[in-house]
CSV table of C-alpha atoms and ligand atoms in Angstrom, one decimal:
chain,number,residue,atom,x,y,z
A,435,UNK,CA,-25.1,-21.4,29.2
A,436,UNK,CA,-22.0,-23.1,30.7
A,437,UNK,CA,-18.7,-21.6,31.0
A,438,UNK,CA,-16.0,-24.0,30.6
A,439,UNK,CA,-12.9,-22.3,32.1
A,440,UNK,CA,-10.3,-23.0,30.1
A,441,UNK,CA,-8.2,-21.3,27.0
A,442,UNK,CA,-9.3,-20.9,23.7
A,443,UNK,CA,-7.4,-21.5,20.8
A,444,UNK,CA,-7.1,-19.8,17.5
A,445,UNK,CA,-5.0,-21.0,14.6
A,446,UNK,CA,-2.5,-23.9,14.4
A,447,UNK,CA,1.1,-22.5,14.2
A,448,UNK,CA,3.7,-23.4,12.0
A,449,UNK,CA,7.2,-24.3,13.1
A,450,UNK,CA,9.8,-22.1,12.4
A,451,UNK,CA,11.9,-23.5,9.8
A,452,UNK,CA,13.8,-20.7,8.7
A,453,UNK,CA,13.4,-16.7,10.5
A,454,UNK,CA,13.6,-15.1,6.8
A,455,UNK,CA,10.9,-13.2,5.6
A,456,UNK,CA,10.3,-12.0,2.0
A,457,UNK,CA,11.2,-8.2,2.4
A,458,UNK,CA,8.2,-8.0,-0.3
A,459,UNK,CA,6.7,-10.9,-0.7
A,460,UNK,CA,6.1,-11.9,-4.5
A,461,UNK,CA,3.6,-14.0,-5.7
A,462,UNK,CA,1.0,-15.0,-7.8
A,463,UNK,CA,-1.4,-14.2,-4.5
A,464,UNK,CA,0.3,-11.6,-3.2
A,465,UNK,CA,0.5,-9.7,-6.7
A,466,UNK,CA,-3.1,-9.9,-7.1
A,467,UNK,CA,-3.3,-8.4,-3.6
A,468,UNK,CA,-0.7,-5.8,-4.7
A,469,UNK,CA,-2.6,-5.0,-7.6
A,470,UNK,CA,-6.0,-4.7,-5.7
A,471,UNK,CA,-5.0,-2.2,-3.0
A,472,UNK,CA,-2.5,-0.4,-4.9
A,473,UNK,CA,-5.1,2.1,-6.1
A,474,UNK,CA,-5.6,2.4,-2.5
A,475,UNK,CA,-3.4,4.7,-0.2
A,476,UNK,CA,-1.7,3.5,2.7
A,477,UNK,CA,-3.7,3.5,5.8
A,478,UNK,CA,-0.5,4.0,7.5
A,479,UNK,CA,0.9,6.9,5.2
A,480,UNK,CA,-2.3,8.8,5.1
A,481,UNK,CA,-2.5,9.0,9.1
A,482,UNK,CA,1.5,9.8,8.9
A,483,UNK,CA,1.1,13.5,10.2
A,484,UNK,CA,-1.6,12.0,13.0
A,485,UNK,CA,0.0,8.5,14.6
A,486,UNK,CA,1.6,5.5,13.6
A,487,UNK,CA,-0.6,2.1,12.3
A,488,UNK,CA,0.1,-1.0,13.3
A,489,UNK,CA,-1.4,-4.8,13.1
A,490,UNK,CA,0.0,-8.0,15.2
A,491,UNK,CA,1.5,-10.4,13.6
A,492,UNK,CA,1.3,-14.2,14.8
A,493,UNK,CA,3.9,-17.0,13.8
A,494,UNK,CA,2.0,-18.1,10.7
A,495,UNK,CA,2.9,-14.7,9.8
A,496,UNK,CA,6.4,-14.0,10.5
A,497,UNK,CA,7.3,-17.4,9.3
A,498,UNK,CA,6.6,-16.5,5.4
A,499,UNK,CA,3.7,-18.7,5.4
A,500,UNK,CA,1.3,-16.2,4.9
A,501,UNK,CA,2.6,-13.9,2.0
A,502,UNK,CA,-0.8,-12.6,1.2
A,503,UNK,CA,-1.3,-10.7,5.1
A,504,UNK,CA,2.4,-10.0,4.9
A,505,UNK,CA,1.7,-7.8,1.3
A,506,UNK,CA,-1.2,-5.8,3.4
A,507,UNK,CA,1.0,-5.5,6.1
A,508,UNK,CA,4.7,-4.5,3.7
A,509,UNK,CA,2.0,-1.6,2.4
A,510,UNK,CA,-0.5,-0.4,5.3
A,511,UNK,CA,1.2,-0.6,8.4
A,512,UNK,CA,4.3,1.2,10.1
A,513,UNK,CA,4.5,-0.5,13.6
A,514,UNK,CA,4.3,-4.4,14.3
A,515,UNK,CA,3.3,-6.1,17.8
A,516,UNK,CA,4.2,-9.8,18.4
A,517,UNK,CA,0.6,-11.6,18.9
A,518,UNK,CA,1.8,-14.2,20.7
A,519,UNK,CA,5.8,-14.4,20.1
A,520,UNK,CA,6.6,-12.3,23.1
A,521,UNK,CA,4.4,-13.7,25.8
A,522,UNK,CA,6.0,-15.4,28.6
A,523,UNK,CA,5.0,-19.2,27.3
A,524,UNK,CA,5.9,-18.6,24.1
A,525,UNK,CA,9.4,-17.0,25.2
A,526,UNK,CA,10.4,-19.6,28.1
A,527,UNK,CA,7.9,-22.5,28.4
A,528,UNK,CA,10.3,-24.3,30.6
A,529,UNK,CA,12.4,-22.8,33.2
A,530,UNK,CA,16.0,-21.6,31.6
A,531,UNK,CA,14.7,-22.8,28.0
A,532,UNK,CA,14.3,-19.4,25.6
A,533,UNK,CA,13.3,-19.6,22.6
A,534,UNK,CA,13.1,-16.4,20.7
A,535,UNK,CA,12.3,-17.6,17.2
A,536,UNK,CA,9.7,-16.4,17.0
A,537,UNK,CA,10.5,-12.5,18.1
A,538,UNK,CA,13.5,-12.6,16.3
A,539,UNK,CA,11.3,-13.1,13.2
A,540,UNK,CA,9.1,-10.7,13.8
A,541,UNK,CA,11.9,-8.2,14.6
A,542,UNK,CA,13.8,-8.6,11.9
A,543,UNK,CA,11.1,-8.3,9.1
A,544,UNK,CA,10.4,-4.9,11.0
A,545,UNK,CA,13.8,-3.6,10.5
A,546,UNK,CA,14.2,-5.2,6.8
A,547,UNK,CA,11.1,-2.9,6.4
A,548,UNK,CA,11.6,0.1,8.6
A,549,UNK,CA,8.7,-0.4,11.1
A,550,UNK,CA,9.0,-0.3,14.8
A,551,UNK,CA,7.8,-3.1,16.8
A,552,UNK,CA,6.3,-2.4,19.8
A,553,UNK,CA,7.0,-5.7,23.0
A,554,UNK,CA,3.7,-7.7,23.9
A,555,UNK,CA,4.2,-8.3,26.8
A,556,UNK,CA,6.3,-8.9,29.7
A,557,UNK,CA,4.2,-9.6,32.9
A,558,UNK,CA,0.9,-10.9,32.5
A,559,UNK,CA,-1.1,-13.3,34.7
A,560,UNK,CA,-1.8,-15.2,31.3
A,561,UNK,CA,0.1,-17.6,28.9
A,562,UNK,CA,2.8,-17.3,31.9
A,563,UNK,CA,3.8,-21.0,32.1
A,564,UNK,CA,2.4,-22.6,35.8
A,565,UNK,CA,5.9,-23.3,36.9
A,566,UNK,CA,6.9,-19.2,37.3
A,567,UNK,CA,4.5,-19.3,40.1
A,568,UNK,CA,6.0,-22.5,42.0
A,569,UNK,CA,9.1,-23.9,43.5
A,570,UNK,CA,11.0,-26.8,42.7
A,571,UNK,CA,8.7,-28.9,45.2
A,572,UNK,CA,5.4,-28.1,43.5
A,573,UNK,CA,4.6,-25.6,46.2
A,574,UNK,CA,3.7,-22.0,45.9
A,575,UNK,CA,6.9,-19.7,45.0
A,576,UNK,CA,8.2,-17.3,47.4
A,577,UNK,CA,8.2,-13.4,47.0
A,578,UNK,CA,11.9,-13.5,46.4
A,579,UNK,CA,11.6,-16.4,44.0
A,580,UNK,CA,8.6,-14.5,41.7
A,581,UNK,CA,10.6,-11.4,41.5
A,582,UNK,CA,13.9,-12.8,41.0
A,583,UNK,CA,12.3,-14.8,38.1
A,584,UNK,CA,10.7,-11.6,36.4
A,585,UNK,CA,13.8,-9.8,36.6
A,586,UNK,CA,15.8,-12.9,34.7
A,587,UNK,CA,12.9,-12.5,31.9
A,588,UNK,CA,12.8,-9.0,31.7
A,589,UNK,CA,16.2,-8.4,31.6
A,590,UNK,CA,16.9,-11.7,28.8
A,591,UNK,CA,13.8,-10.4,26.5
A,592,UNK,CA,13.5,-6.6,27.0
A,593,UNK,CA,17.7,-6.9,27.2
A,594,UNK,CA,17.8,-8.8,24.0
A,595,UNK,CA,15.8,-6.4,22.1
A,596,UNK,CA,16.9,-3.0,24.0
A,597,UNK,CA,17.7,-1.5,20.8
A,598,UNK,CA,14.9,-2.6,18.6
A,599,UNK,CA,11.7,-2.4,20.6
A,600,UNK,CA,10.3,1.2,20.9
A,601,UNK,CA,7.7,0.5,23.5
A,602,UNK,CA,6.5,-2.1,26.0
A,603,UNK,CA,3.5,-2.9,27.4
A,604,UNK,CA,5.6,-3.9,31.0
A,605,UNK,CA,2.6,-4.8,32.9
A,606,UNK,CA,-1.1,-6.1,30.9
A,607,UNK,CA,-4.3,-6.7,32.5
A,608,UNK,CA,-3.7,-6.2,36.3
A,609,UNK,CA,-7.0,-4.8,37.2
A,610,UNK,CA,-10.4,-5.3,37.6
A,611,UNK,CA,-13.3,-3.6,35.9
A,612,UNK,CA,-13.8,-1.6,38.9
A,613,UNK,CA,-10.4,-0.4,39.2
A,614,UNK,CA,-8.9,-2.4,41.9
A,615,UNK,CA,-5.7,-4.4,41.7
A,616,UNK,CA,-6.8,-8.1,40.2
A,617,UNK,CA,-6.1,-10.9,42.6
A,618,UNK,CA,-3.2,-12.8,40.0
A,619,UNK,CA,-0.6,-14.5,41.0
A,620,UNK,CA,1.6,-11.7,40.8
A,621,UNK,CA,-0.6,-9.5,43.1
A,622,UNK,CA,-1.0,-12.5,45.5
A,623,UNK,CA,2.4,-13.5,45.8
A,624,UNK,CA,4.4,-10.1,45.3
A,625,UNK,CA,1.8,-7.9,46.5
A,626,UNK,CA,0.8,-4.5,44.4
A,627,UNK,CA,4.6,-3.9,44.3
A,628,UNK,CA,5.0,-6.2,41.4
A,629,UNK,CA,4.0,-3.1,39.4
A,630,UNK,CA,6.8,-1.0,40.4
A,631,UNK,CA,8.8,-3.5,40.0
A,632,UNK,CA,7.9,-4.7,36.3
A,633,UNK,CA,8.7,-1.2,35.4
A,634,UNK,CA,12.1,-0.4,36.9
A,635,UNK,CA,13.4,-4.1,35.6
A,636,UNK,CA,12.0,-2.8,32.3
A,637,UNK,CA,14.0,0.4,32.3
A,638,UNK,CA,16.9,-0.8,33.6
A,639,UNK,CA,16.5,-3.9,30.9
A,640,UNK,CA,15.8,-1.5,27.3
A,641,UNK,CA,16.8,2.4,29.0
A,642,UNK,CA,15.8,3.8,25.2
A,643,UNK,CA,12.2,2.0,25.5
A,644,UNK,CA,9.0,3.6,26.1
A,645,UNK,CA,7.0,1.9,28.8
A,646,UNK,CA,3.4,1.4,29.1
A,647,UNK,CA,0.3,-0.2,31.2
A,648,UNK,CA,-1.9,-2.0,28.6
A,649,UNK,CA,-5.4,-3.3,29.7
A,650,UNK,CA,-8.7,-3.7,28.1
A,651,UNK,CA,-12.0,-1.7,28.8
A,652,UNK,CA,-9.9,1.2,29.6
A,653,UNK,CA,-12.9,3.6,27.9
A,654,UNK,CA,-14.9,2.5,31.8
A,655,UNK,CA,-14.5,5.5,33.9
A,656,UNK,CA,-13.6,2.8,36.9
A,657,UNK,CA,-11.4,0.9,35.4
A,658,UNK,CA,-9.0,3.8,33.5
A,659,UNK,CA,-9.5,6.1,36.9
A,660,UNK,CA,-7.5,2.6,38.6
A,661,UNK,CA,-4.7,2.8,35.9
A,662,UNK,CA,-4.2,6.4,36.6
A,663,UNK,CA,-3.5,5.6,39.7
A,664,UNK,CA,-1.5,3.4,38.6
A,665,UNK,CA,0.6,5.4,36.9
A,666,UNK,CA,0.8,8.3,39.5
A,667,UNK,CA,1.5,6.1,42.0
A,668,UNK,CA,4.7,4.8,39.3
A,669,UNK,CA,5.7,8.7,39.1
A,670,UNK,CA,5.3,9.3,42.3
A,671,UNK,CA,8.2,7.0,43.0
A,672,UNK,CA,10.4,8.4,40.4
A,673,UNK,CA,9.7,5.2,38.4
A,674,UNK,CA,9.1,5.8,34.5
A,675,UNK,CA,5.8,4.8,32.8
A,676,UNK,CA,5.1,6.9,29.2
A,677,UNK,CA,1.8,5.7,28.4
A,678,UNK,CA,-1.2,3.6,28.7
A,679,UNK,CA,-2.5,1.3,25.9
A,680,UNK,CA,-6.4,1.0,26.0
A,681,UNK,CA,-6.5,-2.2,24.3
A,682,UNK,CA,-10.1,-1.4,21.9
A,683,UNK,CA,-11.7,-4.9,21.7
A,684,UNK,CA,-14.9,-3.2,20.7
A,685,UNK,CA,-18.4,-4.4,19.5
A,686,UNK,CA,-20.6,-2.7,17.3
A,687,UNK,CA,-21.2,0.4,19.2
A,688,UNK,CA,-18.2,1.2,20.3
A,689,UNK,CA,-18.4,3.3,23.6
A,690,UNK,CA,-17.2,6.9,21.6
A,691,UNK,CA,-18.3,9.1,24.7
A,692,UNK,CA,-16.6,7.3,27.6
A,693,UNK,CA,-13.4,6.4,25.4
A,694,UNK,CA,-13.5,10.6,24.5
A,695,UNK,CA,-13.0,10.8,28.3
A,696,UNK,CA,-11.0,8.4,29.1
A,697,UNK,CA,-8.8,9.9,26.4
A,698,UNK,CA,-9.1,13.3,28.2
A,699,UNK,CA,-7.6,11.4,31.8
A,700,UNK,CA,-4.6,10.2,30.2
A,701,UNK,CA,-3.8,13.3,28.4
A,702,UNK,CA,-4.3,15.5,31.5
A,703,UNK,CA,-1.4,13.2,33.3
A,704,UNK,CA,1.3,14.0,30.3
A,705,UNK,CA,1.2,10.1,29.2
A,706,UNK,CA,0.2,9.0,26.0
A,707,UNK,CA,-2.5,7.2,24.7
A,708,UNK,CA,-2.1,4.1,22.2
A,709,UNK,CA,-5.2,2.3,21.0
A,710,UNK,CA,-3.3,-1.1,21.5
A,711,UNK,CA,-5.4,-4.2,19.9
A,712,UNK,CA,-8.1,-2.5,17.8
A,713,UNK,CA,-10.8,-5.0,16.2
A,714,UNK,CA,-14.9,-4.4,15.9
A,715,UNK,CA,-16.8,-7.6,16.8
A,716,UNK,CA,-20.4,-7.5,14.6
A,717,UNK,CA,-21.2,-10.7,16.5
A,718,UNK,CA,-22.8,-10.7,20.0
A,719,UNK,CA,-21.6,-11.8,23.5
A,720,UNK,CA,-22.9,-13.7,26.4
A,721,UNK,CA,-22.0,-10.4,28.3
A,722,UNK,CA,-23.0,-7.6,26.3
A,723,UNK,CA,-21.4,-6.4,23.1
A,724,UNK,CA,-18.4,-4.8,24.6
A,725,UNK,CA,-17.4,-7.7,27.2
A,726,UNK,CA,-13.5,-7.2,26.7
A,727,UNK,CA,-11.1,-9.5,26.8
A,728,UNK,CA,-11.0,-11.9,29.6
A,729,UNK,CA,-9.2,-14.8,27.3
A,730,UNK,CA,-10.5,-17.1,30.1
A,731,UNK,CA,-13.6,-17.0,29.6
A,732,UNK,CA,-14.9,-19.8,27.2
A,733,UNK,CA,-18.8,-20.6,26.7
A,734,UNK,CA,-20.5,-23.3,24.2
A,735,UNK,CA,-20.8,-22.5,20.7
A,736,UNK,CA,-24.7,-21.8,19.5
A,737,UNK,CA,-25.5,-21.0,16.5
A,738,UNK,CA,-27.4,-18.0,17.6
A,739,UNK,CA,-24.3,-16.6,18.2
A,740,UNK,CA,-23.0,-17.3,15.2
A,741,UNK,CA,-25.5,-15.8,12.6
A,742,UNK,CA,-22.7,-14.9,10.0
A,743,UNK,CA,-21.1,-18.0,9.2
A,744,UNK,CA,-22.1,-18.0,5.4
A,745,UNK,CA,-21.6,-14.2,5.1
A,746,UNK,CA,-22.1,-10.8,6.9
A,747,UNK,CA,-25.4,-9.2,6.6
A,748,UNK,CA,-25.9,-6.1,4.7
A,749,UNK,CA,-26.7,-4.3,7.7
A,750,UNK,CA,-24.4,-5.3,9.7
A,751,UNK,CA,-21.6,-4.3,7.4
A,752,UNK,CA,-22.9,-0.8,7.4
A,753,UNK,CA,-22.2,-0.9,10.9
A,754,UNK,CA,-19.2,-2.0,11.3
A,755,UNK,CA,-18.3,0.6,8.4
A,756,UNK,CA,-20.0,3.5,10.6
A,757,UNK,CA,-17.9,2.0,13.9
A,758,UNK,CA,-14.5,2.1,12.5
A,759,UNK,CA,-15.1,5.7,10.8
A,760,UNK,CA,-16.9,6.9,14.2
A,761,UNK,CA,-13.5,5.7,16.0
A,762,UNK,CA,-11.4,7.2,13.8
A,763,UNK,CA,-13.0,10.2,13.5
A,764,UNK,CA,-12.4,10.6,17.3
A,765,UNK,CA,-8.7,9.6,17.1
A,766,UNK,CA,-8.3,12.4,14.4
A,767,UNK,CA,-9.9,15.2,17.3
A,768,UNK,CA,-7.0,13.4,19.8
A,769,UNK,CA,-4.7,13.2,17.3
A,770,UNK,CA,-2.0,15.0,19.5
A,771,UNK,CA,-3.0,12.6,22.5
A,772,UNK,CA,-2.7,9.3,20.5
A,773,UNK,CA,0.4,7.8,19.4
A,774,UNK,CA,-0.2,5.0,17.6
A,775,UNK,CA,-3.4,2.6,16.6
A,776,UNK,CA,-2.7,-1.0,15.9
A,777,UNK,CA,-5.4,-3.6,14.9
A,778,UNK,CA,-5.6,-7.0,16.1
A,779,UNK,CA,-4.8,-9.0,13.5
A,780,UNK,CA,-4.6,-8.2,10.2
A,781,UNK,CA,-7.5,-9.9,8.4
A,782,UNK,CA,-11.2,-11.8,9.4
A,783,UNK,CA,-9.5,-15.3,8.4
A,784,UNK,CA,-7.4,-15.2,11.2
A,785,UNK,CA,-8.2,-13.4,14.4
A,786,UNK,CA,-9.0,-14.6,18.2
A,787,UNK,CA,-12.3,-13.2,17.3
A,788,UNK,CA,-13.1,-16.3,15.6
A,789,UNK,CA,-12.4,-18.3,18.9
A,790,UNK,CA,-13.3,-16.0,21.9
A,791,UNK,CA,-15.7,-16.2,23.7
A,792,UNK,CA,-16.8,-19.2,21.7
A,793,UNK,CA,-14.7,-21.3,19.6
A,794,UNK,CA,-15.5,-21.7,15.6
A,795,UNK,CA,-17.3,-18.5,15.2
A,796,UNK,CA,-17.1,-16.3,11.9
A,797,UNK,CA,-17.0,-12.7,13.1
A,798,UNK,CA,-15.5,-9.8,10.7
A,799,UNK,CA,-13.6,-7.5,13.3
A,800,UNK,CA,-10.6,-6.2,10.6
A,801,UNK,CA,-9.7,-4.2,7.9
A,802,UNK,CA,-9.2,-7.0,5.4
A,803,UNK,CA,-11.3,-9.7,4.7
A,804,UNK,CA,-10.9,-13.1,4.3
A,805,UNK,CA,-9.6,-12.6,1.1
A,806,UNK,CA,-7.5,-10.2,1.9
A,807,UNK,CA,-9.2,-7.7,-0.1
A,808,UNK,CA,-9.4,-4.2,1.9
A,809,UNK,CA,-13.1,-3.7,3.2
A,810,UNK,CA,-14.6,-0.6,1.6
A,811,UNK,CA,-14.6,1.0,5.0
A,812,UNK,CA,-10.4,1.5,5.2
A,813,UNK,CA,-11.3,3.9,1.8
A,814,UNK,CA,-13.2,6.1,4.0
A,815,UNK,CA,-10.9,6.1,6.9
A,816,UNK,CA,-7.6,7.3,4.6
A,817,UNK,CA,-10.3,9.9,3.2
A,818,UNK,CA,-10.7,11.2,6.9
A,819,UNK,CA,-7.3,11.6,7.3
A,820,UNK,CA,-6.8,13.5,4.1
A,821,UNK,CA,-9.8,16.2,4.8
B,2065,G3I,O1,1.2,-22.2,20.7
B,2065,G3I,C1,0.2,-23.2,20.9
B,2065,G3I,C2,0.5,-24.3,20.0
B,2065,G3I,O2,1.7,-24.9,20.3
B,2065,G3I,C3,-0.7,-25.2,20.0
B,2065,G3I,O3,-0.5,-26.2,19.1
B,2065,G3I,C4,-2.0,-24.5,19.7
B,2065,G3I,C5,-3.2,-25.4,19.7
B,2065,G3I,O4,-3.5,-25.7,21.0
B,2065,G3I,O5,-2.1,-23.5,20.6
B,2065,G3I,C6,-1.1,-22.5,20.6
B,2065,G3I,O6,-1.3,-21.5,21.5
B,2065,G3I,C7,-2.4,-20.6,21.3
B,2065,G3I,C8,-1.8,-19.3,20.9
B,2065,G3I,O7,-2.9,-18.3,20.9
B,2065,G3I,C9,-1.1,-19.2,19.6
B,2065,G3I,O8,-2.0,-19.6,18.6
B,2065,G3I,C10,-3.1,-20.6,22.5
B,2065,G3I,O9,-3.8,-21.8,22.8
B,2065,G3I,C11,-4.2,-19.5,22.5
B,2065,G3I,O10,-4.8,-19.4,23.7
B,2065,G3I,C12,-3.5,-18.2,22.1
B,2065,G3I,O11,-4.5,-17.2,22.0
B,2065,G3I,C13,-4.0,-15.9,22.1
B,2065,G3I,C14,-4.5,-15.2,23.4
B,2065,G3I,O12,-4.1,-13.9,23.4
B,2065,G3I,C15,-3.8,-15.9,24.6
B,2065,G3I,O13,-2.4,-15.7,24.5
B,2065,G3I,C16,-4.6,-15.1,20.9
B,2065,G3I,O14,-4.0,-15.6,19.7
B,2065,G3I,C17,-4.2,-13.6,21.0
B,2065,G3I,O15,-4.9,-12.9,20.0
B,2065,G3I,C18,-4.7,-13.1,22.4
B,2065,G3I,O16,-4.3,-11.8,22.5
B,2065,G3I,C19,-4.7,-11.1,23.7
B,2065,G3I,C20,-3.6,-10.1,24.1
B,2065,G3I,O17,-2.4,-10.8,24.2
B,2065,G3I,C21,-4.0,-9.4,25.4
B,2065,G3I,N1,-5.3,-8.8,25.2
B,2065,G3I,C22,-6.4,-9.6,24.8
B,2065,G3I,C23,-6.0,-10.3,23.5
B,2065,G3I,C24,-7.1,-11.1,22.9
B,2065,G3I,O18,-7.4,-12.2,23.8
């Protein structure tokens, strides 16, 4: 199989014509979402005495163009994280150009509503435009150059919103699987320091803000033993870090056992745990079921790989069902470890999941389906946490 390298994309975007979002959207749609989950609990109020529920939101979202994921959202979730809207490309494509539409969206519907948002995020080696990493002749940037430009972002995003973001993932994705400190553009230019430094612009930017490593396949004993070092290395310096978000892009056995442990790690070290970008692919993967989240890896759509495109097996259902209740089940034991779960996306019509590794697949990784009905499995997870 060929691997193109080169990014995916999801779902077109809608422009922004107006930030105002329906504080409870009402329609004929939306109503009959209303009325379908209204005999159903909130996920987010049944898990109230454990940890906060969350979902991202993308612009299609934010911009009032999808009532129907905004009514699931208005009743099931109490924290909001920007998809896309705070990434560095979508923030400051050119140099000096902000745009913050699309956060300020996203931030406002959150306070109209009373949830927190939690900031997605401010260095990452991906959908970071190519000129933050050059001078004005083309050529490589220097040290001084890289760092003075991630102080001016941090400072203008994590500034802007210092009194309405209650966490930030700082730093996202800087190591490998084994552990070791990825070779990106920040590590290569700055050095490992770029860490350190990502972290005390960010406390200095938002003081009030909790501050957190977020990476994916965080459950492998490696990779998590490489963010604790991480983060001890950050303390040892008398720099603040307060927690470290496994992202969760599972498949259908998610790895309970190692995730138990690597739980276990983060507790031990007085940081919290957040389970950051929670979704259960039912499809399988080039690399094995539970292959993460390099966004750059792309491969050619087959249609072996894409077995559900009329409709989810029976079995396969059950699965997924016996997945997210497993999971949870295991946040409940850790309850006073985790502080917060938020899903990827909201419902199956619109997730990455659809688009990664392969574009045009029809996987089923959410709570909601793709008619924004709640699966029967999100039943059984508000019955866990009422036992
Ligand atoms: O904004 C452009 C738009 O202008 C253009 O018309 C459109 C079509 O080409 O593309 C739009 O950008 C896309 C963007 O999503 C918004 O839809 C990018 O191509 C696409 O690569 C991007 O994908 C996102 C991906 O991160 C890369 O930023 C996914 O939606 C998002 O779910 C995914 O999220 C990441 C987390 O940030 C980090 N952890 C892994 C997770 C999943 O990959």
């Amino acid at each position: 199989m060929r691997v193109i390298n080169c990014i995916f994309v999801t779902f077109s975007i809608c422009l922004l014509s107006s930030c105002s979002l329906p504080n409870s959207a009402s329609s004929p749609a939306t109503d009959a979402v209303n009325s379908q989950s209204s005999a159903l609990t909130s996920l987010s109020d049944a898990y109230s005495n454990y940890f906060d529920i969350g979902a991202a939101l993308n612009r299609t979202q934010t911009s009032g163009q999808d009532p129907q994921s905004i009514a699931i959202v208005d009743k099931h979730f109490n924290t909001l994280t920007p998809e896309n809207d705070m990434k560095w490309e979508s923030i400051q494509p050119i140099e000096g150009q902000f745009t913050f539409e699309g956060a300020d969206a996203l931030v406002q519907y959150a306070k109209k509503t009373n949830k927190s948002v939690i900031g997605h995020a401010l260095v990452w080696h991906e959908q970071t435009p190519s000129w933050v990493f050059e001078d004005d002749q083309g050529n490589e940037a220097s040290r001084e150059l890289l760092i003075a430009r991630m102080k001016s972002q941090i400072f203008a995003l994590a500034g802007r919103y210092k009194n309405d973001i209650k966490g930030w993932d700082v730093v996202n994705e800087a190591l490998n699987e084994d552990g070791t400190m990825r070779e990106s553009k920040w590590q290569q230019i700055i050095g490992d320091e770029f860490i350190e430094l990502a972290f005390t612009f960010a406390a200095q930017a938002a003081p009030k803000a909790e501050l957190y490593y977020n990476d994916y396949n965080l459950y492998n004993a490696a990779k998590m033993d490489g963010a604790i070092t991480l983060a001890k290395r950050l303390k040892a310096k008398g720099i603040r870090i307060d927690g470290i978000g496994e992202q969760g892009h599972y498949g259908i056995t998610p790895p309970l056992d190692e995730l138990e442990l690597s739980i276990q790690k983060v507790a031990s070290l007085g940081l919290k745990m957040m389970i950051t970008e929670l979704d259960i692919s039912v499809l399988k993967f080039p690399e094995g079921e539970n292959m993460g989240a390099d966004i750059s890896l792309n491969f050619e759509l087959q249609d072996d790989y894409n077995p559900y495109a009329k409709g989810i097996s029976a079995e396969s259902n059950n699965k997924l069902a016996q997945a997210y209740s497993d999971l949870f089940a295991l946040f409940l034991r850790y309850e006073k470890e985790i502080d917060r779960v938020t899903f990827w996306g909201v419902s199956d019509n619109n997730t990455w999941r659809n688009n990664w590794p392969m574009k045009g697949r029809t996987d089923y990784p959410l709570p909601f389906d793709r008619s924004y009905q709640a699966k029967p499995f999100v039943r059984t997870l508000i019955k866990q946490a009422q036992l």
